[in-house]
Short mmCIF file of C-alpha atoms and ligand atoms in Angstrom, two decimals:
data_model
loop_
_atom_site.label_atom_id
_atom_site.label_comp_id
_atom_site.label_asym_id
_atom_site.label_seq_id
_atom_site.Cartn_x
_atom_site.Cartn_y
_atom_site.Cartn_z
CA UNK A 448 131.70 -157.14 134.63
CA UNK A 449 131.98 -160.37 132.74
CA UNK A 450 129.24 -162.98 133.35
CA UNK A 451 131.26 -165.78 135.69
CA UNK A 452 130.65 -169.59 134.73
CA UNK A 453 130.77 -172.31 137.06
CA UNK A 454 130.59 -176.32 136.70
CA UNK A 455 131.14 -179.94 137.70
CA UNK A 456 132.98 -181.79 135.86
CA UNK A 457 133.44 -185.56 136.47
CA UNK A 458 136.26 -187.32 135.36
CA UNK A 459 135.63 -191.19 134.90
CA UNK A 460 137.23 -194.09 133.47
CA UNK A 461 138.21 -197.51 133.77
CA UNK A 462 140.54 -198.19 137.04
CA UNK A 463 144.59 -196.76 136.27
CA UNK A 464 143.44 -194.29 133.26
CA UNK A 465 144.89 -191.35 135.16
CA UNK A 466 142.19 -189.26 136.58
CA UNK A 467 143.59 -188.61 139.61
CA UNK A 468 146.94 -187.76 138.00
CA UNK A 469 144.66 -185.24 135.76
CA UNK A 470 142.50 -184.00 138.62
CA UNK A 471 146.27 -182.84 140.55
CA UNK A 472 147.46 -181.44 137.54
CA UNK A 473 144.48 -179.06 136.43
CA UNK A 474 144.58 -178.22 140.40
CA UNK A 475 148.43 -177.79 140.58
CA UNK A 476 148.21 -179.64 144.26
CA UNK A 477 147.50 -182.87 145.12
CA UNK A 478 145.07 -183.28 146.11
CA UNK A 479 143.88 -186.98 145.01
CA UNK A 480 146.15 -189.53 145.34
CA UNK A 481 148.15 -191.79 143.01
CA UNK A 482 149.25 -195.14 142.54
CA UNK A 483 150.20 -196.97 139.92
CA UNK A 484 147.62 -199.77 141.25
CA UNK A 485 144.15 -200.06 140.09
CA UNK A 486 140.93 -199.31 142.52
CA UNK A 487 143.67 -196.21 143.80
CA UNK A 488 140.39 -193.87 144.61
CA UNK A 489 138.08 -194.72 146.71
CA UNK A 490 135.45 -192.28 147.45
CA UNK A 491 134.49 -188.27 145.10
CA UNK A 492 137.36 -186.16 145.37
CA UNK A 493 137.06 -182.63 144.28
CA UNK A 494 139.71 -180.65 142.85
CA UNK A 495 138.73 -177.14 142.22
CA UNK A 496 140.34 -174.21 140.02
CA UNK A 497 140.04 -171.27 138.07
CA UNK A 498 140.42 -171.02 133.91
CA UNK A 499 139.28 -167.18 133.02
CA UNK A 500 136.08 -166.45 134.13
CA UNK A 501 135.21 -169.66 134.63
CA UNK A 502 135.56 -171.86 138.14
CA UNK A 503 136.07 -175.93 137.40
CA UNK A 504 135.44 -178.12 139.65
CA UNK A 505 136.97 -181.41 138.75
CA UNK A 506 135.26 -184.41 140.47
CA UNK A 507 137.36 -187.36 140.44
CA UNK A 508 135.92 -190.54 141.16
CA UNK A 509 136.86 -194.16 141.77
CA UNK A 510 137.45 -196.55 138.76
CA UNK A 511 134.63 -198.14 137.49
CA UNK A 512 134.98 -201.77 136.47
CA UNK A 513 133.08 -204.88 137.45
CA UNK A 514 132.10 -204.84 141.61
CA UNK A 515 132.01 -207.80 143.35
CA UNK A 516 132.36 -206.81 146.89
CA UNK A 517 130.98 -204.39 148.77
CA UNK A 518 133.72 -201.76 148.90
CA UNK A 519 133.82 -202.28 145.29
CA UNK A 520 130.22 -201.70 145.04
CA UNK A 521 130.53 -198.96 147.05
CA UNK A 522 132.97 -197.37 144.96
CA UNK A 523 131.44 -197.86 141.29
CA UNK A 524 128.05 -196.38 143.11
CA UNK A 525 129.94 -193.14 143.75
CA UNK A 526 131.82 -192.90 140.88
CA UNK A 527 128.35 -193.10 138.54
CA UNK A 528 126.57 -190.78 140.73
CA UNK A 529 129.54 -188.23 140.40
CA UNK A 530 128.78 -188.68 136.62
CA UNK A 531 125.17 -188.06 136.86
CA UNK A 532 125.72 -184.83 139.29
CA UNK A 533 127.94 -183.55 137.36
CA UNK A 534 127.46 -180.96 134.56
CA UNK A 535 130.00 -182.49 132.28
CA UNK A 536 132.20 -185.72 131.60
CA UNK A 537 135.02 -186.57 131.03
CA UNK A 538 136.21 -190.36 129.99
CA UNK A 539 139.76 -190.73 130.42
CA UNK A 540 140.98 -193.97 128.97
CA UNK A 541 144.63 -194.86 129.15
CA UNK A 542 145.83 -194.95 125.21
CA UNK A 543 148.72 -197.22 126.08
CA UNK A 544 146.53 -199.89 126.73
CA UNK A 545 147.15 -202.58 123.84
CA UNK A 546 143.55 -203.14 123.75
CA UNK A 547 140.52 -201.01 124.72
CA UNK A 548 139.62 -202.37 128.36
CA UNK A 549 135.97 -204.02 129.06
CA UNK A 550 135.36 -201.46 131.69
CA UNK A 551 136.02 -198.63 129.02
CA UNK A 552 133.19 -200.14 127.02
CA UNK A 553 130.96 -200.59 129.64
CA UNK A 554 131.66 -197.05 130.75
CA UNK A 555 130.65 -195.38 127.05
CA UNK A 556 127.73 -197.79 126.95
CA UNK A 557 126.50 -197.01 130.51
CA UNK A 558 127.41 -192.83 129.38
CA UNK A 559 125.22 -193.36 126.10
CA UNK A 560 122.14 -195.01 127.39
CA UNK A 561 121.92 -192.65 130.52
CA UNK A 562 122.01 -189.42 127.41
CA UNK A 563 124.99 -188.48 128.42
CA UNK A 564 127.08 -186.46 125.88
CA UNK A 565 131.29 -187.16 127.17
CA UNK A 566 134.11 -185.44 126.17
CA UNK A 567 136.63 -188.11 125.11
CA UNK A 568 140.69 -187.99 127.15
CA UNK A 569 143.10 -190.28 125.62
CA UNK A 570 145.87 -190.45 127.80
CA UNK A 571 148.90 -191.08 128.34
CA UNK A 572 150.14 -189.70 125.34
CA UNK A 573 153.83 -189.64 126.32
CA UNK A 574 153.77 -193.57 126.02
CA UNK A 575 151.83 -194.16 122.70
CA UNK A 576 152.66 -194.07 119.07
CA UNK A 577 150.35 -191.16 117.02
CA UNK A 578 149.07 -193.79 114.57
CA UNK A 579 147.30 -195.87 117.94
CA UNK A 580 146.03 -192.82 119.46
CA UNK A 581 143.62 -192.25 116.05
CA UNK A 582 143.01 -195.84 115.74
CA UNK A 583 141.52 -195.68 119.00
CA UNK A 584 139.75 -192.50 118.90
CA UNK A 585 138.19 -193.55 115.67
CA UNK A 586 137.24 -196.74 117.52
CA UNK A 587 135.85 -194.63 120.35
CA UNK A 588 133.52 -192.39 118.56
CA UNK A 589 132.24 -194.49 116.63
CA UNK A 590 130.51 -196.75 120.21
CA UNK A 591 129.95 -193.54 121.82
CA UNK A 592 128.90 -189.96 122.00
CA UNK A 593 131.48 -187.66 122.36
CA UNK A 594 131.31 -184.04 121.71
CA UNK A 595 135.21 -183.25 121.68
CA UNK A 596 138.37 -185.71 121.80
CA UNK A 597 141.48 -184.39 123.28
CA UNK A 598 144.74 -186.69 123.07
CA UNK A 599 147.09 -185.80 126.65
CA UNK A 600 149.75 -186.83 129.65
CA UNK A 601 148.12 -185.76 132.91
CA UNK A 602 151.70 -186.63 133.30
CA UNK A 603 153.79 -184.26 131.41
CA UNK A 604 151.00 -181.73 130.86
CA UNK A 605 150.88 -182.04 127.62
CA UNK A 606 147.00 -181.35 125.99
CA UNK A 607 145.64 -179.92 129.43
CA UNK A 608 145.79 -176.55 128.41
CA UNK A 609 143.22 -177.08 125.22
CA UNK A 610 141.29 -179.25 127.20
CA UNK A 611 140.78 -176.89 130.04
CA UNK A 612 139.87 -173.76 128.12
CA UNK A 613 137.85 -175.47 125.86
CA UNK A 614 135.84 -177.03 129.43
CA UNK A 615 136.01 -173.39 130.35
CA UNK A 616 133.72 -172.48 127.87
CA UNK A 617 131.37 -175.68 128.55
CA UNK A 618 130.40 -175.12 131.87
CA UNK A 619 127.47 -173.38 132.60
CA UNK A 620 127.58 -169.09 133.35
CA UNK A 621 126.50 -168.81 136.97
CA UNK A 622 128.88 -167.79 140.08
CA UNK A 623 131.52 -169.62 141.44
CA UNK A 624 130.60 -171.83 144.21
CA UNK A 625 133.99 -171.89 146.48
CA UNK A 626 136.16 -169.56 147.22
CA UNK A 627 138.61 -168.16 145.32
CA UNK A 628 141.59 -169.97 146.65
CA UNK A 629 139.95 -173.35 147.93
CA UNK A 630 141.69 -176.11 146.12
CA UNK A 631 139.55 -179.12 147.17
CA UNK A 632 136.75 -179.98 149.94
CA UNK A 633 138.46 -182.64 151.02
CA UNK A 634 138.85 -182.56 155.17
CA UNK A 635 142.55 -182.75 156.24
CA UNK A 636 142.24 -185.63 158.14
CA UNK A 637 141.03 -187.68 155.55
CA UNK A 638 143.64 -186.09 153.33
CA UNK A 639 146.16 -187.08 155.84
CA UNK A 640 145.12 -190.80 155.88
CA UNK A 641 145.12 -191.07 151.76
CA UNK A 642 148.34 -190.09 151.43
CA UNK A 643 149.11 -192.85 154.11
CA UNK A 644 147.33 -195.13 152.19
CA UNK A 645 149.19 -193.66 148.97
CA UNK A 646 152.83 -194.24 150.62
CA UNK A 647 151.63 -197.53 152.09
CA UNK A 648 150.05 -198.80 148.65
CA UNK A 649 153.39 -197.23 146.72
CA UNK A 650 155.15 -199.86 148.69
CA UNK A 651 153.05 -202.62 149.44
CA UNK A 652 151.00 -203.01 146.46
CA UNK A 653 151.57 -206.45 145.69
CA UNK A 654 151.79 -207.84 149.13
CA UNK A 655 148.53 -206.42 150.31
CA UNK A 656 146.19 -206.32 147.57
CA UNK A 657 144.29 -203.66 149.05
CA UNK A 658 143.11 -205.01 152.46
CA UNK A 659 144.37 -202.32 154.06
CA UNK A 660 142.97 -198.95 155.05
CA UNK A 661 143.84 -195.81 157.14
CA UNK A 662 142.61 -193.45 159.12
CA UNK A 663 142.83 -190.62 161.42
CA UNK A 664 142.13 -190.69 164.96
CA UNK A 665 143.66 -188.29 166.18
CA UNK A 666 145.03 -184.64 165.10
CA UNK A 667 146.39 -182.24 167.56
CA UNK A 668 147.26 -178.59 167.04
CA UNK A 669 150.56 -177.89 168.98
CA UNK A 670 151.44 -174.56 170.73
CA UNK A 671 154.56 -174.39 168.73
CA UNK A 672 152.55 -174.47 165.44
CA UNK A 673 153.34 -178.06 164.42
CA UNK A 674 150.83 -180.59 164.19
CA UNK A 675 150.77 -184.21 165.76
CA UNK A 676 148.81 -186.90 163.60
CA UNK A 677 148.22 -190.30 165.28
CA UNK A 678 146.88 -193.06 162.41
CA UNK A 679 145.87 -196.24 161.98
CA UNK A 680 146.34 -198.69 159.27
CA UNK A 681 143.92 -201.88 159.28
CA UNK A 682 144.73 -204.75 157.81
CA UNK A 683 143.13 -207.86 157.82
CA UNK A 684 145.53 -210.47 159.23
CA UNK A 685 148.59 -211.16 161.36
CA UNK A 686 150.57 -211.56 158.74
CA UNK A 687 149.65 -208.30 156.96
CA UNK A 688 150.40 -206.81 160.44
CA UNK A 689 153.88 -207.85 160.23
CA UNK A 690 154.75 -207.29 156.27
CA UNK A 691 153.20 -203.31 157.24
CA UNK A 692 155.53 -203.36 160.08
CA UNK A 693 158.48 -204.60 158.21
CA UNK A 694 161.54 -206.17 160.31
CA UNK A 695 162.74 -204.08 163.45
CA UNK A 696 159.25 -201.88 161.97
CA UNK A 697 160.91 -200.89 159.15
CA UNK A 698 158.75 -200.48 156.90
CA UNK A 699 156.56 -198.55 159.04
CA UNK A 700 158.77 -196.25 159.64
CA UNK A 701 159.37 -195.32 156.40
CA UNK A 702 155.74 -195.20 155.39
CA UNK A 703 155.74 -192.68 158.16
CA UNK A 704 158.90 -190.72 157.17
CA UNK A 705 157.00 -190.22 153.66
CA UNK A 706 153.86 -189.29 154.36
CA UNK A 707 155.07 -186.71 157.03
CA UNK A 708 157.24 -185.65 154.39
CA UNK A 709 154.54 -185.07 152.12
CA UNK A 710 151.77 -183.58 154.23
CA UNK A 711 154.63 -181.15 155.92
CA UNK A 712 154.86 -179.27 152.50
CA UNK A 713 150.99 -179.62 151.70
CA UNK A 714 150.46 -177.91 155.53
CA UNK A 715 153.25 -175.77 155.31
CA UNK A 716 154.06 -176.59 159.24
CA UNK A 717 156.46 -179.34 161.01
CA UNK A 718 154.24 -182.80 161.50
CA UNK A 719 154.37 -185.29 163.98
CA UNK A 720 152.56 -188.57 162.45
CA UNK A 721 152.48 -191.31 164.98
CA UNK A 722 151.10 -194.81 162.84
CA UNK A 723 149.96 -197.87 164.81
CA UNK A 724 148.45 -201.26 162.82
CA UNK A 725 145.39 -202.85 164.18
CA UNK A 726 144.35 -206.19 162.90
CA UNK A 727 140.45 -206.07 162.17
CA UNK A 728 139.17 -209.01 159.47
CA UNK A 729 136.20 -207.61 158.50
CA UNK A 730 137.32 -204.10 158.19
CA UNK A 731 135.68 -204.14 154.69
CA UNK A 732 132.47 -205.30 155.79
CA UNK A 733 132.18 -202.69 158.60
CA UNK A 734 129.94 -199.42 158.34
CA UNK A 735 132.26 -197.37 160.56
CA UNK A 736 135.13 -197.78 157.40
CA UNK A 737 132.61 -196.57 155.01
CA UNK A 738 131.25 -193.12 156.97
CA UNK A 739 134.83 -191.20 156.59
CA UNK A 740 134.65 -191.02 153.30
CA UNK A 741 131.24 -190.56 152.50
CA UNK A 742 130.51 -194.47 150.64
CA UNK A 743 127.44 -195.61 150.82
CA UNK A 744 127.40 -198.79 152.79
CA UNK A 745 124.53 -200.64 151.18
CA UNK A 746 125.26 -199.36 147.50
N1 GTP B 1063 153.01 -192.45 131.23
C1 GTP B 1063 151.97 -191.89 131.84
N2 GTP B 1063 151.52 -192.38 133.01
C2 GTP B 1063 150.46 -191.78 133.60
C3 GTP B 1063 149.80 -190.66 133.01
N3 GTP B 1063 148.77 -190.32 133.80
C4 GTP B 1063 148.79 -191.17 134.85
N4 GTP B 1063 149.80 -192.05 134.76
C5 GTP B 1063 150.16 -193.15 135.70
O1 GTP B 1063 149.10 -194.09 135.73
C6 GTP B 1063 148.98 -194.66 137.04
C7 GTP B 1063 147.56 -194.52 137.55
O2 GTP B 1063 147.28 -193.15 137.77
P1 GTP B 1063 146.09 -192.66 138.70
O3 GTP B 1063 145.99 -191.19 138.52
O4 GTP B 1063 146.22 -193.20 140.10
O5 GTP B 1063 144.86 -193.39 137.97
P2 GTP B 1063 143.31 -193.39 138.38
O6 GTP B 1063 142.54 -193.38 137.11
O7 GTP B 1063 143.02 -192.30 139.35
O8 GTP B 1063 143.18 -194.83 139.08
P3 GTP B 1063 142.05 -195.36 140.14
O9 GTP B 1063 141.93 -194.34 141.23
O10 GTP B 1063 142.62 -196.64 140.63
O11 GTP B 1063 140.78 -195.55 139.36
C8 GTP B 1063 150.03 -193.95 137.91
O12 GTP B 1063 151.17 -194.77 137.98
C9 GTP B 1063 150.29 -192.66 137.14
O13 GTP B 1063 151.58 -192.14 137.37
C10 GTP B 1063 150.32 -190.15 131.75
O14 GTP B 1063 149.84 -189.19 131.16
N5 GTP B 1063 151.39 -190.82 131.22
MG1 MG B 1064 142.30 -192.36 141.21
#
């Protein structure tokens, strides 16, 4: 028997590169969601599948960029320690940027001084002329240390295939750690409130600049092999109440409709999703938000 190889490898970047969209594609599910607003991810989301011999577990983690609250802080915390847990590294940094980004500096600097040897994602491909994308690996290698550059579109897939066989071959040998079919750890309830929070944010993004969050209170297995989901989306103020409700609820409804939608194919069963709003101001200064998905409150 071949020897099996097994590894963590954490994607990381500057908020919006795409490592959620990469983390879904390389599992074929989603599994993390997407937005196209930044600070999307909140907490380590693993996305786990198989390349030859080897078993990849993808860790995607929240942006990192300059915290100033304490979500935020929360959220750059786990993203860094998903780099140092993890056996390899990937930077993704969106190529279509005009400019590199700050937080894409900071990140190789922070990679370089903790010894950290990355393997370097432009992406985005699909939206960037050939003659940028060297420009800005050139620029790239020469601030940091990368041991391989790859140039791909988590989006249109193309690249993933060289990048995955050649992080085949990185990871450690060893035996896998999950099972054979187990696509993420994430638990389904929590899966059920981010895509929520993805179909809420999809719509919303620019009225509630993210001072909202969901979760799952209550999930009910029915005898007739559907499941009932009841939710709740906190928001911060009346009036963020009412633009989540939408007129004659609306808007609510149609958050509803899509993430039932969703989570219906992902669960393979009919869903019920009942979604109620709850004003609570300091939801972003209260432990409680922080426990479901495993942020560290005082980071
Ligand atoms: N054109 C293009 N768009 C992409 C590609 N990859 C991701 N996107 C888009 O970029 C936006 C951000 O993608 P995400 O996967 O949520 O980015 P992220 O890095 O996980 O963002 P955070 O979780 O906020 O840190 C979404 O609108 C994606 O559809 C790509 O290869 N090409
Ligand atoms: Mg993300």
């Amino acid at each position: 028997m071949s020897q099996t190889r097994c590894g963590f490898i954490a994607l990381v970047g500057a908020p919006n590169a795409g490592k959620s969209t990469l983390l879904n594609a390389f599992v074929g599910s989603k599994v993390a969601i997407v937005s196209p607003k930044v600070q999307t991810t909140r907490t380590r989301v693993l996305g786990i599948t198989l390349h030859g011999d080897s078993q990849l577990v993808f860790v995607d983690t929240p942006g990192i960029f300059q915290p100033k609250r304490r979500l935020e802080r929360a959220m750059v915390a786990a993203a860094w320690q998903g780099a140092r847990d993890a056996d390899l590294v990937v930077l993704l940094v969106d190529a279509s940027d005009a400019k590199i980004k700050p937080e894409t500096r900071s990140i190789v600097a922070g990679l370089k001084s903790g010894g950290r040897p990355a393997v370097l994602a432009l992406n985005k491909v699909d939206a960037v002329k050939r003659t940028r994308l060297l420009a800005l690996s050139e620029e790239l290698n020469s601030e940091g240390d990368f041991t391989a550059t790859f140039m791909i579109s988590a989006l249109t897939g193309d690249g993933l295939g060289d990048l995955k066989s050649s992080l085949a071959a990185a990871v450690p040998e060893g035996p896998w750690l999950y099972p054979e079919d187990q696509l993420s750890d994430m638990p389904e309830r929590l899966l059920a409130a981010e895509i929520t929070r993805e179909k809420l944010f999809l719509r919303l993004y620019q009225e509630l600049p993210y001072s909202a969050t969901v979760e799952t209170e209550n999930w009910e297995q029915r005898d007739d092999g559907s499941i009932a989901i009841a939710q709740v989306i906190f928001v911060q103020r009346d009036t963020q109440k009412a633009i989540v409700l939408g007129k004659g609820g609306q808007m609510i409804k149609a958050i509803g409709t899509a993430a039932r939608q969703e989570l219906e194919e992902i669960l393979d069963c009919r869903v019920h999703i009942r979604l109620f709003v709850k004003v609570r101001e300091n939801w972003i200064d209260d432990p409680d938000r922080y426990s479901d998905w495993g942020l560290d409150f005082n980071a």
